[in-house]
CSV table of C-alpha atoms in Angstrom, one decimal:
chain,number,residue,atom,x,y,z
L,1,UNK,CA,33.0,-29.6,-25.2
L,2,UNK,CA,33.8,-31.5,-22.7
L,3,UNK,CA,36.2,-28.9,-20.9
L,4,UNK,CA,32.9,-26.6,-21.1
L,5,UNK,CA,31.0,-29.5,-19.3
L,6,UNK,CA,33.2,-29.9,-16.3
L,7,UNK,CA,33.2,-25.9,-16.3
L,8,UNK,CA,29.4,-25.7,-15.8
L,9,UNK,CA,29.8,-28.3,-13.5
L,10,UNK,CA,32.5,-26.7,-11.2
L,11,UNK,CA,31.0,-23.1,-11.5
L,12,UNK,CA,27.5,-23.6,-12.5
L,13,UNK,CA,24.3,-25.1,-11.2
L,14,UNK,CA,23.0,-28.3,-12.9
L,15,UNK,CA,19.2,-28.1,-13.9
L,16,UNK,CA,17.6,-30.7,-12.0
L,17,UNK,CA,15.1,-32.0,-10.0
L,18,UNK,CA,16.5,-31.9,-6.5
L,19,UNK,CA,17.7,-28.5,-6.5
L,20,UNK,CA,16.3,-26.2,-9.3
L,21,UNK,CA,12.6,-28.6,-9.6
L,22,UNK,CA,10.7,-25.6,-11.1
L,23,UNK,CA,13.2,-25.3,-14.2
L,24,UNK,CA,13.6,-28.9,-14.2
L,25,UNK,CA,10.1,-29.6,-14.9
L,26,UNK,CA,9.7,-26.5,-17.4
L,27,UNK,CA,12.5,-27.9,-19.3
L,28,UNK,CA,11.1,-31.7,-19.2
L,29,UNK,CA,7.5,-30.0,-20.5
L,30,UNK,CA,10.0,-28.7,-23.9
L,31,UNK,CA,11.5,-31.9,-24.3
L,32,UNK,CA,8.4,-33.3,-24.5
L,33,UNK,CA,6.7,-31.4,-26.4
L,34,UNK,CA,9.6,-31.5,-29.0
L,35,UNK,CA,9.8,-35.2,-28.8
L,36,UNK,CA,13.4,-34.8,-27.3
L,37,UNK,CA,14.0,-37.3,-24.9
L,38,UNK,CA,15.4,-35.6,-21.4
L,39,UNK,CA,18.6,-37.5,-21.0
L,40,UNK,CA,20.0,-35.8,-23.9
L,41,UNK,CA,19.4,-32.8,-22.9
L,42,UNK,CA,22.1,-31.5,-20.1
L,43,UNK,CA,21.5,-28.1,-18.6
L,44,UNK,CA,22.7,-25.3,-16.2
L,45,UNK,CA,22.2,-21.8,-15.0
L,46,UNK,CA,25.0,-20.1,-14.3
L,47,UNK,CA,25.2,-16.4,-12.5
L,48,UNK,CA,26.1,-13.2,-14.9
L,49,UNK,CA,23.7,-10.4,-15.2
L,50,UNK,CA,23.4,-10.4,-18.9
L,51,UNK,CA,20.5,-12.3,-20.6
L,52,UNK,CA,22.0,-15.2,-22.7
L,53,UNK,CA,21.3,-18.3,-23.5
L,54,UNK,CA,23.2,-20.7,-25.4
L,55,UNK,CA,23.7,-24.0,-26.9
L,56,UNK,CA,26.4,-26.6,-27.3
L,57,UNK,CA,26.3,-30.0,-29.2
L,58,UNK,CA,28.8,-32.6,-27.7
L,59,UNK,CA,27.3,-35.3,-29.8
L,60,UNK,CA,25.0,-36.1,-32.3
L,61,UNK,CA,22.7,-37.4,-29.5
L,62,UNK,CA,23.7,-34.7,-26.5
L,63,UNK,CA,23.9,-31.3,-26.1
L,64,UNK,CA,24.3,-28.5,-23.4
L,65,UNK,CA,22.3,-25.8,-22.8
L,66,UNK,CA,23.6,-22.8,-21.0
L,67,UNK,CA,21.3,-20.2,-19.4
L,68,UNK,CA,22.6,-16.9,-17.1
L,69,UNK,CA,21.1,-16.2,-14.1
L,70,UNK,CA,20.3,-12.6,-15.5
L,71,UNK,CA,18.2,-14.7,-18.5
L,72,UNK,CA,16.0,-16.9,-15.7
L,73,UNK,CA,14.7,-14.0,-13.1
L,74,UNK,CA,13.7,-11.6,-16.0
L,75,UNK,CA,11.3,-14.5,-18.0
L,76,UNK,CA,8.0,-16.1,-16.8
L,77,UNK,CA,7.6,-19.7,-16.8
L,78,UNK,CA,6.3,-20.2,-20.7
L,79,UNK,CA,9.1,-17.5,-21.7
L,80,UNK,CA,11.9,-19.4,-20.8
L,81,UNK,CA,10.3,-22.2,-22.4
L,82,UNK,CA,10.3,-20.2,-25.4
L,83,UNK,CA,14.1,-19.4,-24.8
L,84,UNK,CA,15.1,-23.2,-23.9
L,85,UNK,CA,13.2,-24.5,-26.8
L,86,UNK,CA,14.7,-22.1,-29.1
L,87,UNK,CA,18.1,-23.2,-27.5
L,88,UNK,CA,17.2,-27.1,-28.3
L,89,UNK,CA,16.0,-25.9,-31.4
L,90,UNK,CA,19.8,-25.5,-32.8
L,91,UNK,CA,20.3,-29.3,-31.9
L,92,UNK,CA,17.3,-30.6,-33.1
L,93,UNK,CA,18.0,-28.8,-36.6
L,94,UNK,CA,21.7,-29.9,-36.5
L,95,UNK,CA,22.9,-26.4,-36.5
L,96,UNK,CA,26.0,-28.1,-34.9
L,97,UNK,CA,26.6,-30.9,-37.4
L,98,UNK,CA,25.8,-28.5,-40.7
L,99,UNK,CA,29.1,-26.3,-39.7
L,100,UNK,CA,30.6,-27.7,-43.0
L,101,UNK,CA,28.2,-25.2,-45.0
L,102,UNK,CA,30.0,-22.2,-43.4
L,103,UNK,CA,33.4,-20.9,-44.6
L,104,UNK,CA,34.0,-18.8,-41.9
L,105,UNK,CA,33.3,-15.0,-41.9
L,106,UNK,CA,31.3,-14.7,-45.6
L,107,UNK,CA,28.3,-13.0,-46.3
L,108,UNK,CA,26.5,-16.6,-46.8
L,109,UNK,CA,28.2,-17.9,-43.8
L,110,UNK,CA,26.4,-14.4,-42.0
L,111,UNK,CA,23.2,-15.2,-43.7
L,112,UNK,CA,23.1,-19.1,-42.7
L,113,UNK,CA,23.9,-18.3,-39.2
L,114,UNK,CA,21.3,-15.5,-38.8
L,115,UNK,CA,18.1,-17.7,-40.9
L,116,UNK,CA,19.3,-20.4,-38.4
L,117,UNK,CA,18.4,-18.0,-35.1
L,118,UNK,CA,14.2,-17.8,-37.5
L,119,UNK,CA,14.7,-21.6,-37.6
L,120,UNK,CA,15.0,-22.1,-34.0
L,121,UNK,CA,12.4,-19.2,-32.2
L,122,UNK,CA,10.1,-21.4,-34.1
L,123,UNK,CA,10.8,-24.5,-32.1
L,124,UNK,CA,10.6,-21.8,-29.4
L,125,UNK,CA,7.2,-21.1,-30.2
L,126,UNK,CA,6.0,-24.6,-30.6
L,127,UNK,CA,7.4,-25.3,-27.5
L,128,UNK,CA,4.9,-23.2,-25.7
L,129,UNK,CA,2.1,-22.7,-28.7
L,130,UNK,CA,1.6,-19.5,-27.7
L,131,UNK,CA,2.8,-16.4,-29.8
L,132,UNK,CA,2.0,-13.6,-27.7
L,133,UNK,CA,4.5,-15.4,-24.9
L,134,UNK,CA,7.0,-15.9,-27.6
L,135,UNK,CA,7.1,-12.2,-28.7
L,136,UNK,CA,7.0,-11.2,-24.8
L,137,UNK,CA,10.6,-13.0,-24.2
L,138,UNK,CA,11.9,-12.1,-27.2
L,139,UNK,CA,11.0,-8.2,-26.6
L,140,UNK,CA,12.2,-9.3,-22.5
L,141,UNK,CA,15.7,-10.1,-24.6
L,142,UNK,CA,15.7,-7.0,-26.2
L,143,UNK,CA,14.9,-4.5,-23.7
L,144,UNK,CA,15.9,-6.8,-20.4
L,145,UNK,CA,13.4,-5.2,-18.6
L,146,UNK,CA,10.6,-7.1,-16.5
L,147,UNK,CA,6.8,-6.6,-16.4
L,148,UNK,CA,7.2,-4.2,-14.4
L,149,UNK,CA,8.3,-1.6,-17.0
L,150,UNK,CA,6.7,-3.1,-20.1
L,151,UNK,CA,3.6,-3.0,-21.8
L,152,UNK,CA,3.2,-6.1,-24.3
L,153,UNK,CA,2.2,-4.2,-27.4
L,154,UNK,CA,4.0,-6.0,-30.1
L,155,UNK,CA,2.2,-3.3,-32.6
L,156,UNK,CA,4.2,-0.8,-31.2
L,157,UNK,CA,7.5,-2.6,-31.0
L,158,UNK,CA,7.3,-2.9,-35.0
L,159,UNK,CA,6.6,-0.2,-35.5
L,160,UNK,CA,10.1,1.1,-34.6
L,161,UNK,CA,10.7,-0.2,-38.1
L,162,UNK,CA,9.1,3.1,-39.6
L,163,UNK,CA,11.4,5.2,-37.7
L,164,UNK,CA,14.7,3.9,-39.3
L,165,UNK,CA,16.3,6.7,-40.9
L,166,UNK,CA,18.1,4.4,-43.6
L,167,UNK,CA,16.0,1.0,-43.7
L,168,UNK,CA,17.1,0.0,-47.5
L,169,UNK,CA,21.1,-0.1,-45.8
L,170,UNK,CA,19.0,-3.9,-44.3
L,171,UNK,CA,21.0,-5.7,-41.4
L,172,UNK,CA,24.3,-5.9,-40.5
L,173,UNK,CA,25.8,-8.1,-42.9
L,174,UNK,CA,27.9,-9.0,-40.8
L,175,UNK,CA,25.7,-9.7,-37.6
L,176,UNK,CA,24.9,-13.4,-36.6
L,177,UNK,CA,21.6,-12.9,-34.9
L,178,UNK,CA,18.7,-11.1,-37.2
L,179,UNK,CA,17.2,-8.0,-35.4
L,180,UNK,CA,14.7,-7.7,-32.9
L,181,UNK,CA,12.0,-6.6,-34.9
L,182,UNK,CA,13.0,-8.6,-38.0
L,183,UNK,CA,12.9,-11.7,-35.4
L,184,UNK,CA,9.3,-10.9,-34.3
L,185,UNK,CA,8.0,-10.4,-38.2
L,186,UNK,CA,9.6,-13.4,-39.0
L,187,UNK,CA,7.6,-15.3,-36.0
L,188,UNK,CA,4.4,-13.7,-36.8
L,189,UNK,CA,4.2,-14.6,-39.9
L,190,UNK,CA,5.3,-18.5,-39.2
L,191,UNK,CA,2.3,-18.6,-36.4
L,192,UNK,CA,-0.3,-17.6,-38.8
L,193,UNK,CA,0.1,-21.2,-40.5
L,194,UNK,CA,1.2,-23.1,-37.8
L,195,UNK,CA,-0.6,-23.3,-34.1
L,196,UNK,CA,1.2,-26.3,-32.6
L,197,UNK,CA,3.5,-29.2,-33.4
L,198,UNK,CA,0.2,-31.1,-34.6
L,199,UNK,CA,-0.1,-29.0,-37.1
L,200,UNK,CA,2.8,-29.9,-39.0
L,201,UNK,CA,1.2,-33.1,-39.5
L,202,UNK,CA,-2.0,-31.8,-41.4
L,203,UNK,CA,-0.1,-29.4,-43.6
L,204,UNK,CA,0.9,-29.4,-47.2
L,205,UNK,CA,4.9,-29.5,-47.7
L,206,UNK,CA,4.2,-26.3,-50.3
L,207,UNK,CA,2.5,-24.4,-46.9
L,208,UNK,CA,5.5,-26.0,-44.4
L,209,UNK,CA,7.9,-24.8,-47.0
L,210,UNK,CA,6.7,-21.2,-47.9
């Protein structure tokens, strides 16, 4: 982890006030709102066209967040929100620390690492509280075109679902992220019970865990 730190650091730029402020004070509004305190929370942007994002845990305390340049100029301010707070999400949930669950290549271990990437947009989506923007940057992700091409009609995104030739095959089994449109069903359905990170607070544990 540490060799990937000095990388970012040679070859990358480090989020921060002084020379990326904008991002710098997006990502300080996630870590607040996900009662995250900042100084744990190292980040850089680094330039490749493709739009990724990702996540390392150096310590139970720290971790490293990894966005490409690509990722940053295709997503408005609250969808990179959604992306960083989906990012923190893995370290907030310990998806580093609960590596001892996976055996390394199994259907489970497939199925653990994809219901992890559900478990995270929704930290992504209580970072911002706002599920249209959520869907917009995951559907950003999936087509990795700009507003200038798209229309935000999450209706019709799903229902690319219907034209599946063979939709009881179900994902890749072997596929660490869930699809797209599975991603987006997923969220939907978690931001009809839950608004904000207040809610959490008011509901039952039967509602938080169904």
């Amino acid at each position: 982890i540490e060799d990937h730190k000095d990388t970012m650091l040679r070859h990358g730029v480090l989020i921060s006030k002084s020379v990326t402020p904008s991002l710098d004070s997006q990502l300080n509004s996630v870590c607040e709102t996900l009662h995250t305190p900042r100084e744990c929370v190292s980040a850089f942007v680094y330039n490749a066209p493709e739009i990724q994002a990702d996540c390392l845990i150096d310590s139970p305390n720290t971790c490293i967040l990894r966005f490409t340049s690509g990722l940053i100029n295709l997503m408005d301010e609250n969808e990179f929100k959604f992306i960083a707070g989906h990012e923190l999400g893995h370290f907030l949930l310990g998806h580093g620390a609960c590596s001892q669950y996976l055996s390394g290549g199994t259907s489970e271990d497939f199925m653990v690492r994809r219901a992890r990437e559900l478990s995270a947009d929704r930290l992504g989506y209580l970072s911002i509280g706002n599920q249209e923007e959520s869907l917009q940057a995951i559907i950003k992700t999936a087509s990795g075109l700009s507003n200038q091409f798209l229309r935000f009609d999450v209706a019709s995104f799903m229902s690319q679902t219907n034209m599946i030739s063979n939709p009881s095959k179900g994902e890749s089994n072997n596929s660490t992220h869930p699809s797209m449109l599975i991603r987006c069903r997923s969220l939907l359905w978690f931001a009809m019970s839950v608004k904000s990170t207040e809610d959490l607070d008011q509901l039952t544990q039967e509602t938080i865990h169904k």
